[in-house]
CSV table of C-alpha atoms in Angstrom, one decimal:
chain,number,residue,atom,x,y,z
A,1,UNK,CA,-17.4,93.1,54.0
A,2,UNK,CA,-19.0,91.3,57.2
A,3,UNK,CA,-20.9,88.5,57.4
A,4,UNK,CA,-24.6,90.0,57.4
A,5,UNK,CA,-23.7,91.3,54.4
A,6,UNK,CA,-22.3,88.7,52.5
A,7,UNK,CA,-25.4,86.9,53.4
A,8,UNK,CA,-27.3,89.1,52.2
A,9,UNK,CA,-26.1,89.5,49.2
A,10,UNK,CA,-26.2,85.5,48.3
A,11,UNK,CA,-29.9,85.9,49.4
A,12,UNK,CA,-30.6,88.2,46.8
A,13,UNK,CA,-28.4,86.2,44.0
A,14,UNK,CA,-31.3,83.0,44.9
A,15,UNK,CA,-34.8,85.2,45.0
A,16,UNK,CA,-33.2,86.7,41.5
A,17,UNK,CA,-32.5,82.7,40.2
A,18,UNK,CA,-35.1,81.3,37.4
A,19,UNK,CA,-37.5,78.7,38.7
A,20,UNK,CA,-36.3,75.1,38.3
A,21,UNK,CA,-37.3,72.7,35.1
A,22,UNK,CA,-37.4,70.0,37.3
A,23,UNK,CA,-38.7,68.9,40.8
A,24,UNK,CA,-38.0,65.4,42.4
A,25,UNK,CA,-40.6,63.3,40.5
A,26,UNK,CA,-38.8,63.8,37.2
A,27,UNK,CA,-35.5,62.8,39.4
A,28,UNK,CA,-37.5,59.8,40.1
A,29,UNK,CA,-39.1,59.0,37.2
A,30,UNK,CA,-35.1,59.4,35.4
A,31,UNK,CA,-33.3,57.4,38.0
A,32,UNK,CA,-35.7,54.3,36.6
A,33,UNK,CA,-36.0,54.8,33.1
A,34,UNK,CA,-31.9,54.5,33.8
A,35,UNK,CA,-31.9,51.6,36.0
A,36,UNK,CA,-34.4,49.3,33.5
A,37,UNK,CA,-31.7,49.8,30.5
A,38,UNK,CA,-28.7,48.4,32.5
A,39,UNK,CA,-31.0,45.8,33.6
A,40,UNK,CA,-31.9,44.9,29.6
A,41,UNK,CA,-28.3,45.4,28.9
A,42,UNK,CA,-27.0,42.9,31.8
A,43,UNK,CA,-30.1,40.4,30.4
A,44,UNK,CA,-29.3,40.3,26.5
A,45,UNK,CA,-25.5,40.2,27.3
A,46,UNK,CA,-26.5,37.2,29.1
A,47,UNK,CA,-28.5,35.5,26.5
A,48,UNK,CA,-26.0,36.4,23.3
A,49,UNK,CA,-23.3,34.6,25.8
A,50,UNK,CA,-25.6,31.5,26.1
A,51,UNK,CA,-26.3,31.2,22.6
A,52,UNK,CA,-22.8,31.3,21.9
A,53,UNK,CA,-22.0,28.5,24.1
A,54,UNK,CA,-25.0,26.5,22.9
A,55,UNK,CA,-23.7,26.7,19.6
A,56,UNK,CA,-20.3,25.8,20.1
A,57,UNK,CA,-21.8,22.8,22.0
A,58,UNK,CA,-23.6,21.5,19.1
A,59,UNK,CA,-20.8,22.6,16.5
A,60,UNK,CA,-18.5,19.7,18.8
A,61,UNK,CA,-20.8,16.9,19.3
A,62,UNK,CA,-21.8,17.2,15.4
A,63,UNK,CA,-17.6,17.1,14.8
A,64,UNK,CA,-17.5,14.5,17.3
A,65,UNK,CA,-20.3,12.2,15.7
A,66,UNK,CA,-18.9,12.4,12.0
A,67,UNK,CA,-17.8,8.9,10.8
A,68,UNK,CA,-14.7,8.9,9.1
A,69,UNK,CA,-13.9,8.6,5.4
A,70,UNK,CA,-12.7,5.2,4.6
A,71,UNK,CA,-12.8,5.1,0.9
A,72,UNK,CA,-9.0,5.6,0.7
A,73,UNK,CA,-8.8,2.1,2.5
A,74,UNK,CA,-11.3,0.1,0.5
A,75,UNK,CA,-10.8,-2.5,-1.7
A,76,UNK,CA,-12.5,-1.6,-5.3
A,77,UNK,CA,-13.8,-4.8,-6.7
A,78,UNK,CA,-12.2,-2.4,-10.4
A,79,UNK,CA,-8.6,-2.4,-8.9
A,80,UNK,CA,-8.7,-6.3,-10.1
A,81,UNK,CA,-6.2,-7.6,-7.3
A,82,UNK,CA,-6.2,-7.9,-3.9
A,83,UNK,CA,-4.5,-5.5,-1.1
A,84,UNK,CA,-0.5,-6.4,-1.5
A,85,UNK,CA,-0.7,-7.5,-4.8
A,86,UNK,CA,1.9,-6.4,-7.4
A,87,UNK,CA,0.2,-3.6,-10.3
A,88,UNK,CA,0.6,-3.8,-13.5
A,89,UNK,CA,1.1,-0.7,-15.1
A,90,UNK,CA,-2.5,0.0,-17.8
A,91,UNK,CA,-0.2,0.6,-20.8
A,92,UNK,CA,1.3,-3.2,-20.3
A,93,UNK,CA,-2.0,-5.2,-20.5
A,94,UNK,CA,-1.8,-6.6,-24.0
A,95,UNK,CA,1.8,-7.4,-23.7
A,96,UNK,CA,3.2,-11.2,-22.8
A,97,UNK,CA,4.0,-10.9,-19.1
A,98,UNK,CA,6.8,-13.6,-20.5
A,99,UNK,CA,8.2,-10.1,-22.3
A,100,UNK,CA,7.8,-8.2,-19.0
A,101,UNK,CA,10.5,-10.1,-17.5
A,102,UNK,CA,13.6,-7.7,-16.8
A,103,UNK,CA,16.4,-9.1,-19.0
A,104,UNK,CA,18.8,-8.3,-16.3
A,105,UNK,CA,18.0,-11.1,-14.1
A,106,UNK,CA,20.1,-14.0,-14.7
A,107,UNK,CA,19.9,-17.5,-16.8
A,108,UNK,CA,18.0,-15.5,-19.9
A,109,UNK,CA,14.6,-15.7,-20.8
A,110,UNK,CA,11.6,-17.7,-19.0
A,111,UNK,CA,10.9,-20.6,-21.1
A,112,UNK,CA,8.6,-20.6,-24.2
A,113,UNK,CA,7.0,-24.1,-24.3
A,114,UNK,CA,5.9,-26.7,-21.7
A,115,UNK,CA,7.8,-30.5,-22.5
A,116,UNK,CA,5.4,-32.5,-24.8
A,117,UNK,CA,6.7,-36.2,-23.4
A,118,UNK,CA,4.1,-37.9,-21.7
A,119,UNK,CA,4.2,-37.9,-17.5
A,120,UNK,CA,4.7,-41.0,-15.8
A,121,UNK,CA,3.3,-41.8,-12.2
A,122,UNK,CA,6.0,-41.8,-9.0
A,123,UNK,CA,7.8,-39.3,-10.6
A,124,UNK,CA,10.2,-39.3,-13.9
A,125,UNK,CA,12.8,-37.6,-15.7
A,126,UNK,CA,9.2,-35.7,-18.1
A,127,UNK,CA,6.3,-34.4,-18.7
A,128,UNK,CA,3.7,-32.6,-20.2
A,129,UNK,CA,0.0,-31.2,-20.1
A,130,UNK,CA,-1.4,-33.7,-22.5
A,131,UNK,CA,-0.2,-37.0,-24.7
A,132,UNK,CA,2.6,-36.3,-27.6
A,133,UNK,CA,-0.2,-36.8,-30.0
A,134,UNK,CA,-2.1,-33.7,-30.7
A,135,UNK,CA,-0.4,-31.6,-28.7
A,136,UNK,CA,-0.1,-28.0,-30.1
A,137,UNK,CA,2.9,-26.4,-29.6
A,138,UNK,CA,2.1,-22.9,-30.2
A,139,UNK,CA,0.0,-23.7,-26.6
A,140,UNK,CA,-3.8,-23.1,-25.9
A,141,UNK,CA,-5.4,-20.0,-28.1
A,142,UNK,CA,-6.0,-17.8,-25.3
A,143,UNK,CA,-5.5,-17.8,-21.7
A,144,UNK,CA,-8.5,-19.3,-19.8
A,145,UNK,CA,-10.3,-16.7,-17.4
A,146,UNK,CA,-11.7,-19.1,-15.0
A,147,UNK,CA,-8.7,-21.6,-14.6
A,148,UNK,CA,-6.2,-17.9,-14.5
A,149,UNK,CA,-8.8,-17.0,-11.7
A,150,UNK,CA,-8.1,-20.0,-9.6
A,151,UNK,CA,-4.3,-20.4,-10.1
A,152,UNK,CA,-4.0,-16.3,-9.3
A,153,UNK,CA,-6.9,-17.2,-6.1
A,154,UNK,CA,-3.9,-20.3,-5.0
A,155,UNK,CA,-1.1,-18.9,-5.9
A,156,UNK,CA,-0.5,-14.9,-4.4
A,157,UNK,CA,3.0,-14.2,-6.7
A,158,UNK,CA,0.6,-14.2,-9.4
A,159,UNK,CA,-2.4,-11.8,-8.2
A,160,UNK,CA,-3.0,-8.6,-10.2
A,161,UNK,CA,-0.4,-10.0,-13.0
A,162,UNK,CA,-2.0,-10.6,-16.8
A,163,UNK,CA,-2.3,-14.2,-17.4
A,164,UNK,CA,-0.6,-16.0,-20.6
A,165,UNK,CA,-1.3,-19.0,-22.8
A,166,UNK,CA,-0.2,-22.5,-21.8
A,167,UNK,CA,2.2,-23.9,-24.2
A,168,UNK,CA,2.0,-27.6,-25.0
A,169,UNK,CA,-2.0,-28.1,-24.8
A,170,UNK,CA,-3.4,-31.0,-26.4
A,171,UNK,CA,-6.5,-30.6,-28.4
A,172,UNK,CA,-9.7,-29.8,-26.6
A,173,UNK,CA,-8.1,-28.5,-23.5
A,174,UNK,CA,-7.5,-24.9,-21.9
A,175,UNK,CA,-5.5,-23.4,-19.7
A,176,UNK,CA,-3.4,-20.2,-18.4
A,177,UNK,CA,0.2,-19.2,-16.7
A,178,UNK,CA,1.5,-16.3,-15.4
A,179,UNK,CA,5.6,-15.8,-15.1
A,180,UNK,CA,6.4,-15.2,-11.6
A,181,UNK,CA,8.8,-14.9,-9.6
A,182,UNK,CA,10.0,-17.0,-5.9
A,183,UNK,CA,13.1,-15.5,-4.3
A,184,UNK,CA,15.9,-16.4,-7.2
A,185,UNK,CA,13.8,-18.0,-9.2
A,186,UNK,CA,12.1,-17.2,-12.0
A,187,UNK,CA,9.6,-18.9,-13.9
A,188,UNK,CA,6.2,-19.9,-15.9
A,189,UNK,CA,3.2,-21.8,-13.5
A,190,UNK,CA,0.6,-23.1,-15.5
A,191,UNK,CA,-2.4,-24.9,-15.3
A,192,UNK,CA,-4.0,-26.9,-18.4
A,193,UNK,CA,-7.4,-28.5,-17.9
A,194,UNK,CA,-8.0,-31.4,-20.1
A,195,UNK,CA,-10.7,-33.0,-22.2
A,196,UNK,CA,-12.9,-35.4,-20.3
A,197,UNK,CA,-12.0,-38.4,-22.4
A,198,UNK,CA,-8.2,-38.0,-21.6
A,199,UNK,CA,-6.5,-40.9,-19.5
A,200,UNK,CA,-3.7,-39.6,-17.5
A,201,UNK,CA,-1.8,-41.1,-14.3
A,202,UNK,CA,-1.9,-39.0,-11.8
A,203,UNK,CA,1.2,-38.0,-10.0
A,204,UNK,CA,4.0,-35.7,-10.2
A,205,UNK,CA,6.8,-35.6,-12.6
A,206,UNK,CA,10.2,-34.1,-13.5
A,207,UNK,CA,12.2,-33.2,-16.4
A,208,UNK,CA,16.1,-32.7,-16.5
A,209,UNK,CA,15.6,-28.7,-17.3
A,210,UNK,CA,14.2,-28.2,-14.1
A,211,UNK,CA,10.5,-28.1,-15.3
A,212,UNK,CA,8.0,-30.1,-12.3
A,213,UNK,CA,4.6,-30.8,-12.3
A,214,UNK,CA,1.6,-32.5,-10.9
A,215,UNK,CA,-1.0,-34.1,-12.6
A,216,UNK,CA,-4.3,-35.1,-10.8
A,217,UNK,CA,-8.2,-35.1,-11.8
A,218,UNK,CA,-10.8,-32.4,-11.6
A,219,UNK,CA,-14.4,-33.2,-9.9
A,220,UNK,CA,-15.5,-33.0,-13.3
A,221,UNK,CA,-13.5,-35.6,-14.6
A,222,UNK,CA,-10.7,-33.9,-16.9
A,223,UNK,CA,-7.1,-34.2,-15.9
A,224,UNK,CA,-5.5,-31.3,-14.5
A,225,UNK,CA,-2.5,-30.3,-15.0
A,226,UNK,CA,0.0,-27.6,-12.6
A,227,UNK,CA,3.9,-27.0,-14.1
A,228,UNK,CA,6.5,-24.7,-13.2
A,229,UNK,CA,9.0,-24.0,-15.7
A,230,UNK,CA,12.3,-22.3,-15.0
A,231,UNK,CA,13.8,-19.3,-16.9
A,232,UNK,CA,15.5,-21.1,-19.7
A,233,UNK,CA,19.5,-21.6,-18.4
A,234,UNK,CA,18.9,-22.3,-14.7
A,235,UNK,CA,17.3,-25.9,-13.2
A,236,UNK,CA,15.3,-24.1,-9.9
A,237,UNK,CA,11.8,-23.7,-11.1
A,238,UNK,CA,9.3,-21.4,-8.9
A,239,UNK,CA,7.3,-22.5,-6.4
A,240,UNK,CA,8.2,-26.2,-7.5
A,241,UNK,CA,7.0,-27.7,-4.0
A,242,UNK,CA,3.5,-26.0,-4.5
A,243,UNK,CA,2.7,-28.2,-7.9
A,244,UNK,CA,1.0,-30.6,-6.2
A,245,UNK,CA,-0.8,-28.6,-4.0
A,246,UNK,CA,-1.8,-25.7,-6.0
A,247,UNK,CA,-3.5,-29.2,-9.0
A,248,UNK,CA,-5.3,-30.1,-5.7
A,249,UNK,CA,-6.8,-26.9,-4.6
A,250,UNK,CA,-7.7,-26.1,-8.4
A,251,UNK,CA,-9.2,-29.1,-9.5
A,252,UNK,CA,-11.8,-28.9,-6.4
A,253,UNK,CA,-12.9,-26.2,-8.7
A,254,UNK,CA,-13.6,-27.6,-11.8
């Protein structure tokens, strides 16, 4: 087959083709339609990406600005004792704290009475809280809240401890102790307040058990009274250069 003829014969294959659907302007007219839905893609693909980063933004500075929880660091004024102080278990709050000592320690039991023989001034071989007459020696009724306040504010081996009665209080007057402990020794501090009307010479005393004590005058005219009573069996009483100090500080109080 030549040329010519081949040419013919794709001439005749177009005159016998169908008309076109379609001329240039709906070429045109597609070729935008498809251009302005890339360019709405590209645009809302550009504002989901902000959006995202806005809000992460916002989520950070809002973690950022948070104040942190310091309850577990607070002191709760219905703990009862300060930061450091030793607990007492709930289930031991009625008992003596004198009955709380462990009976392994050595030299027995703390002691169960303070010396009823009358101080004298510049030091001596005893002591007391009170005169011999009318002392009581099952101690004060009750342990005094405001004076086992201010001994447990003075004295930090006795914060968060229950307080006990005084032993050897003379009519009319109050008072509170706590057993505690200072290195080695172990011990009853107390402090008895006296009646007004009770002469005392103030000064600090001794007695051959080991027992020391202080004996000065509150601003309110009572004698006050600070001892510290070794475990019965051994002569080193606790905290038995604080006496004076500890009747000082306390009787500022009262």
């Amino acid at each position: 087959m030549d040329e010519h003829r081949l040419a013919e014969l794709f001439r005749d294959a177009v005159r016998d083709a169908p008309p076109a659907s379609f001329d240039e302007r709906d070429v045109t007219a597609a070729s935008r339609r498809a251009t302005l839905r890339r360019r709405t893609t590209v645009a809302m693909g550009s504002a989901f990406g902000a959006a995202v980063l806005l809000g992460g933004t916002v989520f950070g500075v809002g973690m950022l600005d948070r104040e942190p929880d310091g309850s577990g660091s607070v002191f709760s004024a219905q703990d009862g004792q300060p930061p450091g102080a030793e607990a007492v278990p709930p289930n031991n709050q009625n008992l003596d704290p004198r009955a709380q000592v462990p009976s392994r320690l050595p030299g027995g039991p703390p002691p169960d009475s303070i010396p009823e023989d009358p101080p004298k001034q510049g030091g001596g071989t005893s002591g007391s809280a009170g005169p011999g007459t009318g002392g009581t020696p099952q101690g004060c009724e009750t342990a005094d809240r405001e004076l086992a306040v201010a001994l447990a504010g003075e004295l930090p081996a006795a914060a968060g401890r229950n307080p006990d009665t005084a032993r050897g209080c003379p009519a009319g007057a109050r008072g509170a102790a706590f057993v505690v402990r200072d290195g080695d020794a172990l011990g009853v501090v107390s402090v008895i307040l006296g009646p007004r009307d009770t002469q005392r010479a103030e000064g600090s005393f001794k007695r051959d058990n080991g027992t020391v004590g202080y004996t000065t005058y509150a601003r309110s005219g009572s004698s006050l009274t600070v001892l510290s009573e070794p475990q019965e069996g051994s002569n080193q009483a606790p905290f038995a250069g604080a006496v004076q100090r500890l009747a000082q500080r306390i009787a500022e109080q009262f």
